[in-house]
Coordinates of N, CA and C in Angstrom, one line a residue:
M1 N -190.0 84.4 -3.1 CA -191.1 85.3 -2.7 C -192.1 84.6 -1.8
D2 N -192.5 85.0 -0.6 CA -193.3 84.3 0.4 C -194.7 84.5 -0.2
Y3 N -195.6 83.6 0.2 CA -197.0 83.5 -0.2 C -197.6 84.7 0.7
P4 N -198.3 85.6 0.1 CA -198.9 86.7 1.0 C -199.9 86.2 1.9
N5 N -199.8 86.6 3.2 CA -200.7 86.3 4.2 C -202.1 86.8 4.0
D6 N -202.3 87.8 3.3 CA -203.6 88.4 3.1 C -204.2 88.0 1.7
Q7 N -203.7 86.9 1.1 CA -204.1 86.5 -0.1 C -205.5 85.7 0.0
A8 N -206.6 86.4 -0.5 CA -207.8 85.8 -0.5 C -207.9 84.4 -1.4
P9 N -208.5 83.3 -0.9 CA -208.4 82.1 -1.6 C -209.1 82.1 -3.0
G10 N -209.9 83.0 -3.2 CA -210.7 83.2 -4.5 C -210.0 84.2 -5.6
A11 N -209.0 84.9 -4.9 CA -208.3 85.9 -5.7 C -207.2 85.4 -6.7
P12 N -206.7 86.0 -7.7 CA -205.6 85.6 -8.4 C -204.3 85.5 -7.4
V13 N -203.5 84.5 -7.6 CA -202.3 84.4 -6.8 C -201.5 85.6 -6.9
R14 N -201.0 86.1 -5.8 CA -200.1 87.3 -5.8 C -200.7 88.5 -6.7
S15 N -202.1 88.5 -6.6 CA -202.8 89.6 -7.3 C -202.6 89.6 -8.8
G16 N -202.0 88.4 -9.4 CA -201.9 88.2 -10.8 C -200.5 88.8 -11.4
I17 N -199.7 89.3 -10.4 CA -198.6 90.1 -10.8 C -197.5 89.0 -11.0
P18 N -196.8 89.0 -12.2 CA -195.8 88.0 -12.4 C -194.5 88.2 -11.5
E19 N -193.8 87.2 -11.3 CA -192.6 87.2 -10.3 C -191.6 88.3 -10.9
H20 N -191.4 88.4 -12.2 CA -190.4 89.4 -12.6 C -190.9 90.8 -12.4
G21 N -192.1 91.0 -12.1 CA -192.7 92.2 -11.8 C -192.9 93.2 -12.9
R22 N -192.7 92.7 -14.2 CA -192.9 93.6 -15.3 C -194.5 93.5 -15.7
I23 N -195.2 94.4 -15.3 CA -196.7 94.3 -15.6 C -197.1 95.5 -16.4
P24 N -198.2 95.4 -17.1 CA -198.8 96.4 -17.9 C -199.2 97.6 -17.0
K25 N -198.9 98.7 -17.3 CA -199.2 100.0 -16.4 C -200.7 100.0 -16.0
Y26 N -201.6 99.7 -17.0 CA -203.1 99.7 -16.7 C -203.4 98.7 -15.5
Y27 N -202.6 97.5 -15.5 CA -203.0 96.5 -14.6 C -202.6 96.9 -13.2
A28 N -201.6 97.6 -13.0 CA -201.2 98.2 -11.7 C -202.3 99.1 -11.3
V29 N -202.7 100.0 -12.2 CA -203.8 100.9 -11.8 C -205.1 100.2 -11.4
K30 N -205.4 99.1 -12.2 CA -206.6 98.3 -11.9 C -206.5 97.7 -10.5
A31 N -205.2 97.2 -10.1 CA -205.2 96.6 -8.7 C -205.4 97.8 -7.7
H32 N -204.9 99.1 -8.0 CA -205.2 100.1 -7.0 C -206.6 100.4 -6.9
I33 N -207.3 100.5 -8.1 CA -208.7 100.8 -8.1 C -209.6 99.7 -7.4
A34 N -209.0 98.4 -7.4 CA -209.8 97.3 -6.9 C -209.7 97.4 -5.4
L35 N -208.6 98.0 -4.8 CA -208.5 98.2 -3.3 C -209.4 99.4 -2.9
L36 N -209.5 100.4 -3.9 CA -210.4 101.5 -3.6 C -211.9 101.1 -3.6
I37 N -212.3 100.2 -4.4 CA -213.5 99.6 -4.5 C -213.9 98.9 -3.2
E38 N -213.0 98.3 -2.7 CA -213.1 97.5 -1.4 C -213.5 98.6 -0.2
E39 N -212.7 99.7 -0.3 CA -212.9 100.8 0.7 C -214.2 101.5 0.6
L40 N -214.6 101.8 -0.7 CA -215.9 102.5 -0.9 C -217.1 101.7 -0.6
G41 N -217.1 100.3 -0.9 CA -218.2 99.5 -0.7 C -219.4 99.7 -1.6
E42 N -220.3 98.7 -1.7 CA -221.5 98.8 -2.8 C -222.0 100.1 -2.9
G43 N -222.2 100.6 -4.0 CA -223.0 101.9 -4.3 C -222.1 103.1 -4.1
G44 N -220.7 102.9 -3.8 CA -219.8 104.0 -3.6 C -219.5 104.7 -5.0
L45 N -219.3 105.9 -5.0 CA -219.1 106.7 -6.2 C -217.6 106.7 -6.5
L46 N -217.1 106.3 -7.6 CA -215.8 106.3 -7.9 C -215.4 107.7 -8.4
P47 N -214.1 108.1 -8.0 CA -213.6 109.5 -8.6 C -213.6 109.4 -10.1
T48 N -213.6 110.6 -10.7 CA -213.6 110.6 -12.2 C -212.3 110.1 -12.8
E49 N -212.4 109.9 -14.1 CA -211.2 109.4 -14.8 C -210.0 110.3 -14.6
R50 N -210.2 111.7 -14.8 CA -209.3 112.6 -14.5 C -208.6 112.6 -13.2
D51 N -209.4 112.4 -12.1 CA -208.9 112.5 -10.8 C -208.1 111.2 -10.6
L52 N -208.6 110.1 -11.1 CA -207.8 108.8 -10.9 C -206.4 108.9 -11.7
A53 N -206.4 109.6 -12.9 CA -205.2 109.6 -13.7 C -204.2 110.4 -12.8
E54 N -204.7 111.5 -12.3 CA -203.8 112.4 -11.5 C -203.3 111.7 -10.2
K55 N -204.2 110.9 -9.5 CA -203.8 110.2 -8.2 C -202.8 109.2 -8.6
Y56 N -202.8 108.4 -9.7 CA -201.9 107.3 -9.9 C -200.8 107.8 -10.9
E57 N -200.9 109.0 -11.4 CA -199.8 109.7 -12.3 C -199.8 108.7 -13.6
V58 N -200.9 108.6 -14.3 CA -200.8 107.9 -15.5 C -201.8 108.6 -16.4
A59 N -201.8 108.3 -17.8 CA -202.6 108.9 -18.8 C -204.0 108.4 -18.5
R60 N -205.0 109.2 -19.0 CA -206.4 108.8 -18.8 C -206.8 107.6 -19.6
E61 N -206.1 107.3 -20.6 CA -206.5 106.1 -21.4 C -206.1 104.9 -20.6
T62 N -205.0 105.0 -19.8 CA -204.7 103.8 -19.0 C -205.7 103.7 -17.9
V63 N -206.2 104.7 -17.3 CA -207.3 104.5 -16.3 C -208.6 103.9 -17.0
R64 N -208.8 104.4 -18.3 CA -210.0 103.9 -19.0 C -210.0 102.4 -19.2
Q65 N -208.7 102.0 -19.5 CA -208.6 100.5 -19.8 C -208.7 99.7 -18.6
A66 N -208.3 100.2 -17.4 CA -208.5 99.5 -16.1 C -210.0 99.5 -15.7
L67 N -210.7 100.5 -15.9 CA -212.0 100.6 -15.6 C -212.8 99.7 -16.5
R68 N -212.6 99.7 -17.8 CA -213.3 98.8 -18.8 C -213.3 97.4 -18.2
E69 N -212.0 96.8 -17.8 CA -212.0 95.4 -17.3 C -212.8 95.3 -16.0
L70 N -212.7 96.3 -15.2 CA -213.5 96.2 -13.9 C -214.9 96.2 -14.2
L71 N -215.4 97.0 -15.2 CA -216.9 96.9 -15.5 C -217.3 95.7 -16.1
L72 N -216.4 95.0 -17.0 CA -216.7 93.8 -17.7 C -216.8 92.7 -16.5
E73 N -216.0 92.8 -15.5 CA -215.9 91.7 -14.5 C -217.1 92.0 -13.5
G74 N -217.9 93.0 -13.7 CA -218.9 93.2 -12.7 C -218.7 93.9 -11.4
K75 N -217.4 94.4 -11.3 CA -217.1 95.1 -10.0 C -217.5 96.5 -9.9
L76 N -217.7 97.1 -11.1 CA -218.3 98.4 -11.2 C -219.5 98.4 -12.1
R77 N -220.3 99.5 -12.1 CA -221.3 99.7 -13.0 C -221.5 101.2 -13.2
R78 N -222.0 101.5 -14.4 CA -222.3 102.9 -14.7 C -223.7 103.3 -14.1
Q79 N -223.6 104.5 -13.6 CA -224.8 105.1 -13.0 C -224.9 106.6 -13.4
G80 N -225.8 107.0 -14.4 CA -225.9 108.3 -14.7 C -224.5 108.6 -15.5
R81 N -223.9 109.7 -15.2 CA -222.7 110.0 -15.7 C -221.5 109.6 -14.9
G82 N -221.7 108.9 -13.8 CA -220.7 108.4 -13.0 C -220.5 106.9 -13.0
T83 N -219.6 106.4 -12.3 CA -219.3 105.0 -12.1 C -219.3 104.6 -10.5
V84 N -220.1 103.6 -10.2 CA -220.2 103.3 -8.9 C -219.9 101.7 -8.6
V85 N -219.6 101.4 -7.4 CA -219.2 100.0 -7.0 C -220.4 99.1 -7.1
A86 N -220.4 98.0 -7.9 CA -221.5 97.1 -8.1 C -221.8 96.3 -6.9
G87 N -222.9 95.7 -6.7 CA -223.1 94.8 -5.7 C -222.6 93.4 -6.0
P88 N -222.6 92.4 -5.1 CA -222.2 91.0 -5.4 C -223.0 90.4 -6.5
K89 N -222.3 89.6 -7.2 CA -223.0 88.8 -8.4 C -224.1 87.9 -7.8
L90 N -225.1 87.7 -8.5 CA -226.1 86.6 -8.3 C -225.5 85.3 -8.4
E91 N -225.7 84.4 -7.4 CA -225.2 83.2 -7.5 C -226.4 82.2 -7.8
Q92 N -226.3 81.6 -9.0 CA -227.2 80.6 -9.6 C -226.8 79.1 -9.4
P93 N -227.6 78.4 -8.6 CA -227.0 76.9 -8.5 C -227.3 76.2 -9.8
L94 N -226.2 75.2 -10.1 CA -226.3 74.3 -11.1 C -227.0 73.2 -10.7
S95 N -228.4 73.3 -10.8 CA -229.3 72.2 -10.3 C -230.5 72.3 -11.0
L96 N -231.5 71.3 -10.7 CA -232.8 71.4 -11.2 C -233.7 72.5 -10.6
A97 N -233.1 73.3 -9.6 CA -233.9 74.3 -9.1 C -234.1 75.5 -10.3
S98 N -235.2 76.2 -10.1 CA -235.4 77.1 -11.2 C -234.6 78.5 -11.0
Y99 N -234.7 79.3 -11.9 CA -234.0 80.6 -11.9 C -234.7 81.4 -10.8
T100 N -236.0 81.3 -10.6 CA -236.8 82.0 -9.7 C -236.5 81.6 -8.3
E101 N -236.2 80.3 -8.0 CA -235.8 79.9 -6.7 C -234.4 80.4 -6.4
G102 N -233.5 80.4 -7.3 CA -232.1 80.8 -7.1 C -232.1 82.4 -6.8
V103 N -232.7 83.1 -7.4 CA -232.8 84.8 -7.2 C -233.4 84.8 -5.9
R104 N -234.6 84.3 -5.6 CA -235.3 84.6 -4.4 C -234.5 84.2 -3.1
R105 N -233.7 83.2 -3.2 CA -232.8 82.7 -2.1 C -231.7 83.8 -1.7
Q106 N -231.6 84.7 -2.7 CA -230.5 85.8 -2.4 C -231.3 87.0 -2.0
G107 N -232.6 87.1 -1.8 CA -233.4 88.2 -1.3 C -233.7 89.2 -2.5
R108 N -233.6 88.7 -3.7 CA -233.9 89.5 -4.9 C -235.3 89.1 -5.4
T109 N -235.9 90.0 -6.1 CA -237.3 89.6 -6.6 C -237.1 89.2 -8.1
P110 N -237.4 88.0 -8.4 CA -237.3 87.5 -9.8 C -238.5 87.9 -10.7
G111 N -238.1 88.1 -12.0 CA -239.3 88.4 -12.9 C -238.9 87.9 -14.3
R112 N -239.9 88.0 -15.2 CA -239.5 87.7 -16.6 C -240.5 88.5 -17.5
T113 N -240.0 88.9 -18.6 CA -240.7 89.7 -19.6 C -240.8 88.8 -20.9
L114 N -242.0 88.6 -21.4 CA -242.2 87.7 -22.5 C -241.9 88.5 -23.7
I115 N -241.0 87.9 -24.6 CA -240.6 88.5 -25.9 C -241.6 88.0 -27.0
S116 N -241.6 86.6 -27.0 CA -242.4 85.9 -28.0 C -242.7 84.5 -27.6
L117 N -244.0 84.0 -28.0 CA -244.4 82.6 -27.8 C -244.9 82.2 -29.1
D118 N -244.2 81.3 -29.8 CA -244.5 80.7 -31.1 C -244.7 79.2 -31.1
R119 N -245.5 78.8 -32.1 CA -245.7 77.3 -32.2 C -245.4 76.9 -33.7
F120 N -244.5 75.8 -33.8 CA -244.1 75.4 -35.0 C -243.7 74.1 -35.1
P121 N -243.7 73.4 -36.3 CA -243.2 72.0 -36.4 C -241.6 71.8 -36.0
C122 N -241.5 70.7 -35.1 CA -240.2 70.5 -34.7 C -239.1 70.2 -35.8
P123 N -237.9 71.0 -35.9 CA -237.0 70.9 -36.8 C -236.1 69.6 -36.5
E124 N -235.4 69.1 -37.5 CA -234.5 67.9 -37.3 C -233.6 68.2 -36.2
A125 N -232.9 69.2 -36.1 CA -231.9 69.4 -35.1 C -232.3 69.4 -33.7
L126 N -233.5 70.0 -33.5 CA -234.1 70.1 -32.2 C -234.6 68.7 -31.8
A127 N -235.2 68.1 -32.7 CA -235.8 66.6 -32.5 C -234.6 65.6 -32.0
A128 N -233.6 65.8 -32.6 CA -232.4 64.8 -32.4 C -231.7 65.1 -31.0
E129 N -231.8 66.4 -30.8 CA -231.1 66.8 -29.5 C -232.0 66.6 -28.3
A130 N -233.2 66.9 -28.4 CA -234.2 66.9 -27.3 C -235.1 65.6 -27.2
G131 N -234.8 64.7 -28.1 CA -235.6 63.4 -28.0 C -237.0 63.6 -28.4
L132 N -237.3 64.6 -29.3 CA -238.6 64.8 -29.8 C -238.8 64.1 -31.2
T133 N -240.1 64.2 -31.7 CA -240.3 63.6 -33.1 C -240.3 64.8 -34.1
R134 N -239.5 64.7 -35.1 CA -239.4 65.6 -36.3 C -240.7 66.0 -36.7
G135 N -241.2 67.4 -36.8 CA -242.4 67.6 -37.3 C -243.6 67.8 -36.3
E136 N -243.4 67.3 -35.1 CA -244.4 67.4 -34.0 C -244.4 69.0 -33.6
P137 N -245.6 69.4 -33.3 CA -245.7 70.9 -32.7 C -244.9 71.1 -31.6
V138 N -244.1 72.2 -31.6 CA -243.4 72.5 -30.4 C -243.8 74.1 -30.1
W139 N -243.5 74.3 -28.8 CA -243.6 75.8 -28.5 C -242.2 76.2 -28.4
H140 N -242.0 77.5 -28.7 CA -240.8 78.3 -28.4 C -241.2 79.6 -27.5
M141 N -240.5 79.6 -26.4 CA -240.9 80.7 -25.5 C -239.7 81.6 -25.2
E142 N -239.6 82.8 -25.5 CA -238.4 83.7 -25.2 C -238.8 84.7 -24.3
R143 N -237.9 84.8 -23.2 CA -238.2 85.7 -22.1 C -237.0 86.4 -21.6
V144 N -237.0 87.7 -21.3 CA -235.9 88.4 -20.7 C -236.1 88.1 -19.1
L145 N -234.9 87.7 -18.4 CA -234.9 87.5 -17.1 C -234.5 88.7 -16.2
L146 N -235.3 88.8 -15.2 CA -235.2 90.1 -14.4 C -234.8 89.7 -12.9
A147 N -234.0 90.6 -12.4 CA -233.8 90.6 -10.9 C -233.9 91.9 -10.3
D148 N -235.0 92.2 -9.5 CA -235.3 93.4 -9.0 C -235.5 94.4 -10.2
D149 N -236.2 94.0 -11.1 CA -236.3 94.8 -12.4 C -235.2 95.1 -13.2
E150 N -233.9 94.5 -12.8 CA -232.9 94.7 -13.8 C -232.7 93.6 -14.6
R151 N -232.5 93.8 -15.9 CA -232.4 92.7 -17.0 C -231.1 92.1 -17.0
V152 N -231.1 90.9 -16.6 CA -229.8 90.1 -16.3 C -229.6 88.9 -17.3
G153 N -230.7 88.5 -18.1 CA -230.5 87.4 -18.9 C -231.6 87.3 -20.0
L154 N -231.5 86.2 -20.8 CA -232.4 85.9 -21.9 C -232.6 84.4 -22.0
E155 N -233.7 84.0 -22.0 CA -234.1 82.6 -22.0 C -235.0 82.1 -23.0
S156 N -234.6 81.1 -23.8 CA -235.4 80.4 -24.7 C -235.8 79.0 -24.4
T157 N -237.0 78.7 -24.4 CA -237.5 77.4 -23.9 C -238.2 76.7 -25.1
Y158 N -237.9 75.4 -25.5 CA -238.6 74.8 -26.4 C -239.2 73.5 -25.7
V159 N -240.5 73.4 -26.0 CA -241.2 72.2 -25.2 C -242.4 71.8 -26.2
A160 N -242.6 70.4 -26.2 CA -243.7 69.9 -27.1 C -245.0 70.3 -26.8
V161 N -245.7 70.7 -27.7 CA -247.1 71.1 -27.4 C -247.9 70.0 -26.7
A162 N -247.7 68.8 -27.1 CA -248.3 67.7 -26.4 C -248.2 67.6 -24.9
R163 N -247.0 68.2 -24.4 CA -246.7 68.1 -22.9 C -247.5 69.4 -22.3
V164 N -247.6 70.4 -23.0 CA -248.2 71.6 -22.4 C -249.2 72.4 -23.5
P165 N -250.1 71.7 -23.8 CA -251.1 72.1 -24.9 C -251.8 73.5 -24.8
H166 N -251.8 74.0 -23.6 CA -252.5 75.2 -23.4 C -251.6 76.4 -22.9
L167 N -250.3 76.3 -23.2 CA -249.2 77.1 -22.7 C -249.6 78.6 -23.0
D168 N -250.2 78.7 -24.1 CA -250.5 80.2 -24.5 C -251.8 80.7 -23.9
R169 N -252.5 79.9 -23.2 CA -253.7 80.3 -22.5 C -253.7 80.4 -21.0
D170 N -253.0 79.3 -20.5 CA -253.2 79.3 -18.9 C -251.8 79.4 -18.2
F171 N -250.8 79.9 -19.0 CA -249.5 80.2 -18.3 C -249.3 81.6 -18.2
T172 N -248.8 82.1 -16.9 CA -248.4 83.5 -16.7 C -246.9 83.7 -17.1
P173 N -246.7 84.5 -18.2 CA -245.4 84.5 -18.8 C -244.3 85.1 -17.7
D174 N -244.7 85.8 -16.8 CA -243.6 86.4 -15.8 C -243.4 85.5 -14.7
S175 N -244.0 84.3 -14.6 CA -243.8 83.3 -13.5 C -243.0 82.3 -13.9
S176 N -242.7 81.4 -12.9 CA -241.8 80.1 -13.1 C -242.5 79.1 -13.9
F177 N -241.8 78.7 -15.0 CA -242.3 77.7 -15.9 C -242.3 76.4 -15.0
Y178 N -241.2 76.1 -14.2 CA -241.1 74.9 -13.5 C -242.4 74.8 -12.6
A179 N -242.7 75.8 -12.0 CA -243.7 75.8 -11.0 C -245.1 75.5 -11.9
Y180 N -245.3 76.1 -12.9 CA -246.4 75.7 -13.8 C -246.5 74.3 -14.1
L181 N -245.4 73.6 -14.5 CA -245.4 72.3 -14.8 C -245.8 71.4 -13.7
H182 N -245.2 71.8 -12.6 CA -245.4 70.9 -11.3 C -246.7 71.2 -10.7
D183 N -247.0 72.3 -10.5 CA -248.3 72.7 -9.8 C -249.7 72.6 -10.5
R184 N -249.5 73.0 -11.8 CA -250.6 73.1 -12.7 C -250.8 71.7 -13.5
L185 N -249.8 71.1 -13.9 CA -249.8 69.9 -14.8 C -249.4 68.6 -14.1
G186 N -248.7 68.7 -12.9 CA -248.3 67.5 -12.2 C -247.1 66.9 -12.8
I187 N -246.3 67.7 -13.5 CA -245.1 67.1 -14.1 C -244.0 67.4 -13.3
A188 N -243.1 66.5 -12.9 CA -242.1 66.7 -12.1 C -240.6 66.4 -13.0
F189 N -239.6 67.3 -12.6 CA -238.4 67.1 -13.3 C -237.6 65.9 -12.7
G190 N -237.0 65.1 -13.7 CA -236.2 63.9 -13.1 C -234.8 64.2 -13.1
D191 N -234.3 64.6 -14.4 CA -232.8 64.9 -14.6 C -232.7 65.8 -15.7
A192 N -231.5 66.3 -15.9 CA -231.1 67.1 -17.0 C -229.7 67.0 -17.4
D193 N -229.3 67.4 -18.6 CA -227.9 67.6 -19.1 C -227.7 69.1 -19.3
E194 N -226.5 69.6 -18.8 CA -226.3 71.0 -19.0 C -224.9 71.2 -19.5
R195 N -224.8 72.2 -20.3 CA -223.5 72.5 -21.0 C -223.4 74.1 -20.9
I196 N -222.2 74.5 -20.3 CA -221.9 75.9 -20.1 C -220.8 76.4 -21.1
E197 N -220.9 77.5 -21.6 CA -219.9 78.2 -22.4 C -219.9 79.6 -22.3
T198 N -218.8 80.4 -22.7 CA -218.8 81.7 -22.7 C -218.9 82.2 -24.1
V199 N -219.9 83.1 -24.3 CA -220.1 83.8 -25.6 C -220.3 85.2 -25.5
L200 N -220.3 85.9 -26.7 CA -220.6 87.3 -26.7 C -222.0 87.5 -27.1
A201 N -222.8 88.3 -26.7 CA -224.2 88.5 -27.1 C -224.3 89.0 -28.5
T202 N -225.3 88.5 -29.3 CA -225.5 89.0 -30.6 C -226.2 90.4 -30.5
P203 N -226.0 91.3 -31.5 CA -226.6 92.5 -31.4 C -228.1 92.5 -30.8
R204 N -228.9 91.7 -31.4 CA -230.4 91.5 -30.9 C -230.3 91.1 -29.4
E205 N -229.5 90.2 -28.9 CA -229.6 89.8 -27.6 C -229.0 90.9 -26.6
A206 N -228.1 91.6 -27.1 CA -227.6 92.7 -26.3 C -228.7 93.8 -26.1
L207 N -229.3 94.0 -27.1 CA -230.4 95.1 -27.2 C -231.6 94.7 -26.2
L208 N -232.0 93.3 -26.2 CA -233.0 93.0 -25.4 C -232.6 92.8 -24.0
I209 N -231.3 92.5 -23.6 CA -230.8 92.5 -22.3 C -230.3 93.9 -21.8
G210 N -230.1 94.7 -22.7 CA -229.7 96.0 -22.4 C -228.2 96.1 -22.0
T211 N -227.4 95.5 -22.7 CA -225.9 95.4 -22.5 C -225.2 95.9 -23.7
P212 N -223.8 96.2 -23.5 CA -223.0 96.4 -24.7 C -222.8 95.1 -25.4
P213 N -222.7 95.0 -26.8 CA -222.5 93.7 -27.5 C -221.1 93.1 -27.0
A214 N -220.1 93.8 -26.5 CA -218.8 93.2 -26.1 C -218.8 92.6 -24.8
L215 N -219.9 92.5 -24.1 CA -219.9 92.0 -22.8 C -220.0 90.5 -22.7
P216 N -219.2 89.9 -22.2 CA -219.1 88.4 -22.1 C -220.4 87.9 -21.3
M217 N -221.0 86.8 -21.9 CA -222.2 86.2 -21.4 C -221.7 84.6 -21.0
L218 N -222.6 84.2 -20.1 CA -222.5 82.7 -19.7 C -223.7 82.2 -20.4
L219 N -223.4 81.1 -21.3 CA -224.5 80.4 -22.1 C -224.6 79.1 -21.5
I220 N -225.9 78.7 -21.1 CA -226.3 77.5 -20.6 C -227.2 76.8 -21.4
H221 N -226.9 75.6 -22.0 CA -227.8 74.8 -22.8 C -228.3 73.7 -21.8
R222 N -229.6 73.5 -21.7 CA -230.2 72.5 -20.8 C -231.1 71.6 -21.6
V223 N -231.1 70.3 -21.5 CA -232.1 69.2 -22.0 C -232.6 68.7 -20.7
S224 N -233.9 68.8 -20.5 CA -234.4 68.1 -19.2 C -235.4 67.0 -19.6
R225 N -235.6 66.1 -18.5 CA -236.5 65.0 -18.7 C -237.2 64.8 -17.4
D226 N -238.4 64.3 -17.6 CA -239.3 64.1 -16.4 C -238.8 62.8 -15.6
T227 N -239.6 62.5 -14.5 CA -239.2 61.4 -13.6 C -239.3 60.0 -14.4
E228 N -239.9 59.9 -15.4 CA -240.1 58.7 -16.3 C -239.0 58.7 -17.4
G229 N -238.2 59.8 -17.4 CA -237.1 59.7 -18.4 C -237.6 60.3 -19.8
R230 N -238.8 60.8 -19.8 CA -239.4 61.3 -21.1 C -238.8 62.8 -21.3
P231 N -238.5 63.1 -22.6 CA -238.0 64.6 -22.8 C -239.1 65.6 -22.4
L232 N -238.6 66.7 -21.8 CA -239.4 67.7 -21.3 C -239.3 69.1 -21.9
E233 N -238.0 69.6 -21.9 CA -237.7 70.9 -22.5 C -236.3 70.9 -23.0
R234 N -236.0 71.9 -23.8 CA -234.7 72.2 -24.3 C -234.6 73.8 -24.0
V235 N -233.7 74.2 -23.3 CA -233.5 75.6 -22.8 C -232.1 76.2 -23.2
R236 N -232.1 77.3 -23.8 CA -231.0 78.2 -24.1 C -231.0 79.5 -23.2
T237 N -230.1 79.6 -22.3 CA -230.2 80.7 -21.5 C -228.9 81.5 -21.4
L238 N -229.0 82.8 -21.7 CA -227.9 83.7 -21.6 C -227.9 84.4 -20.3
Y239 N -226.8 84.4 -19.4 CA -226.7 85.1 -18.3 C -225.5 86.2 -18.5
R240 N -225.9 87.4 -18.0 CA -224.8 88.5 -18.0 C -223.5 88.0 -17.2
G241 N -222.5 88.0 -17.8 CA -221.2 87.5 -17.2 C -220.8 88.5 -16.0
D242 N -221.3 89.7 -16.0 CA -220.9 90.7 -15.0 C -221.8 90.7 -13.8
R243 N -222.9 89.9 -13.9 CA -223.9 89.8 -12.9 C -224.1 88.6 -12.3
F244 N -223.5 87.3 -12.8 CA -223.8 86.1 -12.4 C -222.6 85.2 -12.1
S245 N -222.7 84.4 -11.1 CA -221.7 83.3 -10.9 C -222.5 82.0 -10.7
F246 N -221.9 80.8 -10.9 CA -222.7 79.7 -10.8 C -222.1 78.7 -9.7
T247 N -222.8 78.1 -8.9 CA -222.4 77.2 -7.9 C -222.9 75.7 -8.1
A248 N -222.1 74.8 -7.7 CA -222.5 73.4 -7.7 C -222.0 72.7 -6.6
H249 N -222.8 71.7 -5.9 CA -222.1 70.9 -5.0 C -221.8 69.6 -5.6
L250 N -220.6 69.2 -5.4 CA -220.1 67.9 -5.9 C -219.9 66.9 -4.8
G251 N -220.4 65.7 -5.1 CA -220.3 64.6 -4.2 C -219.2 63.5 -4.8
H252 N -218.7 62.7 -3.8 CA -217.9 61.7 -4.2 C -218.5 60.5 -5.0
H253 N -218.0 60.2 -6.1 CA -218.5 59.0 -7.0 C -217.7 57.8 -6.5
P254 N -218.4 56.7 -6.1 CA -217.8 55.5 -5.5 C -216.7 54.9 -6.5
G255 N -217.0 55.0 -7.8 CA -216.0 54.4 -8.9 C -215.1 55.5 -9.3
G256 N -215.1 56.7 -8.8 CA -214.1 57.8 -9.4 C -212.7 57.7 -8.9

């Protein structure tokens, strides 16, 4: 079989169809709907399940399974009683740039809604991971991430009270924490360690973000340090898998 000339470099090779050609019926329908999505464009209204079932001569449950996958992948979204073509995913850089910068770069308006801001003695596990001292006072700030007023993630930040003693008084919760550290306190980020994994949101997290519990999430763990190498923050951020992709620029390492 020749390599298809119209194969997009980021798409599954040969549209993910195995060479022997035996594919699940729903996947064939999904491939047809994916082409329809391209024709309709962002915001385009998809035909009803019944119409799609008649068009492709399959059962409605087959169409439903195809639509479920396209919804989970972020290619479609529910709107009222209908289903429409979703816009492109938000690209978040894997860098020390803040969430605010990443969203603004794409012409969207970033925002955050404060869920809680608590102060407590640093537990052993957090102390060991973030380079803090067990028992020292730490802040925990939990915020829902917004893009154009759409809830797209959930962020938990842990930081020593000694570094930001007046976080509860002089920080605006819907603004950038990085900007606050830099502009208000003169603290600059030096480096960070990040780990990414795929998880399902807990019922509480799904409720806060406004998504079904079965929606895959991208979970990023970050431990940051300032320019002097001192621990700064430990962040746990959930991003909606259907609304985000991540980018990174990789350079050549001389010894690699």
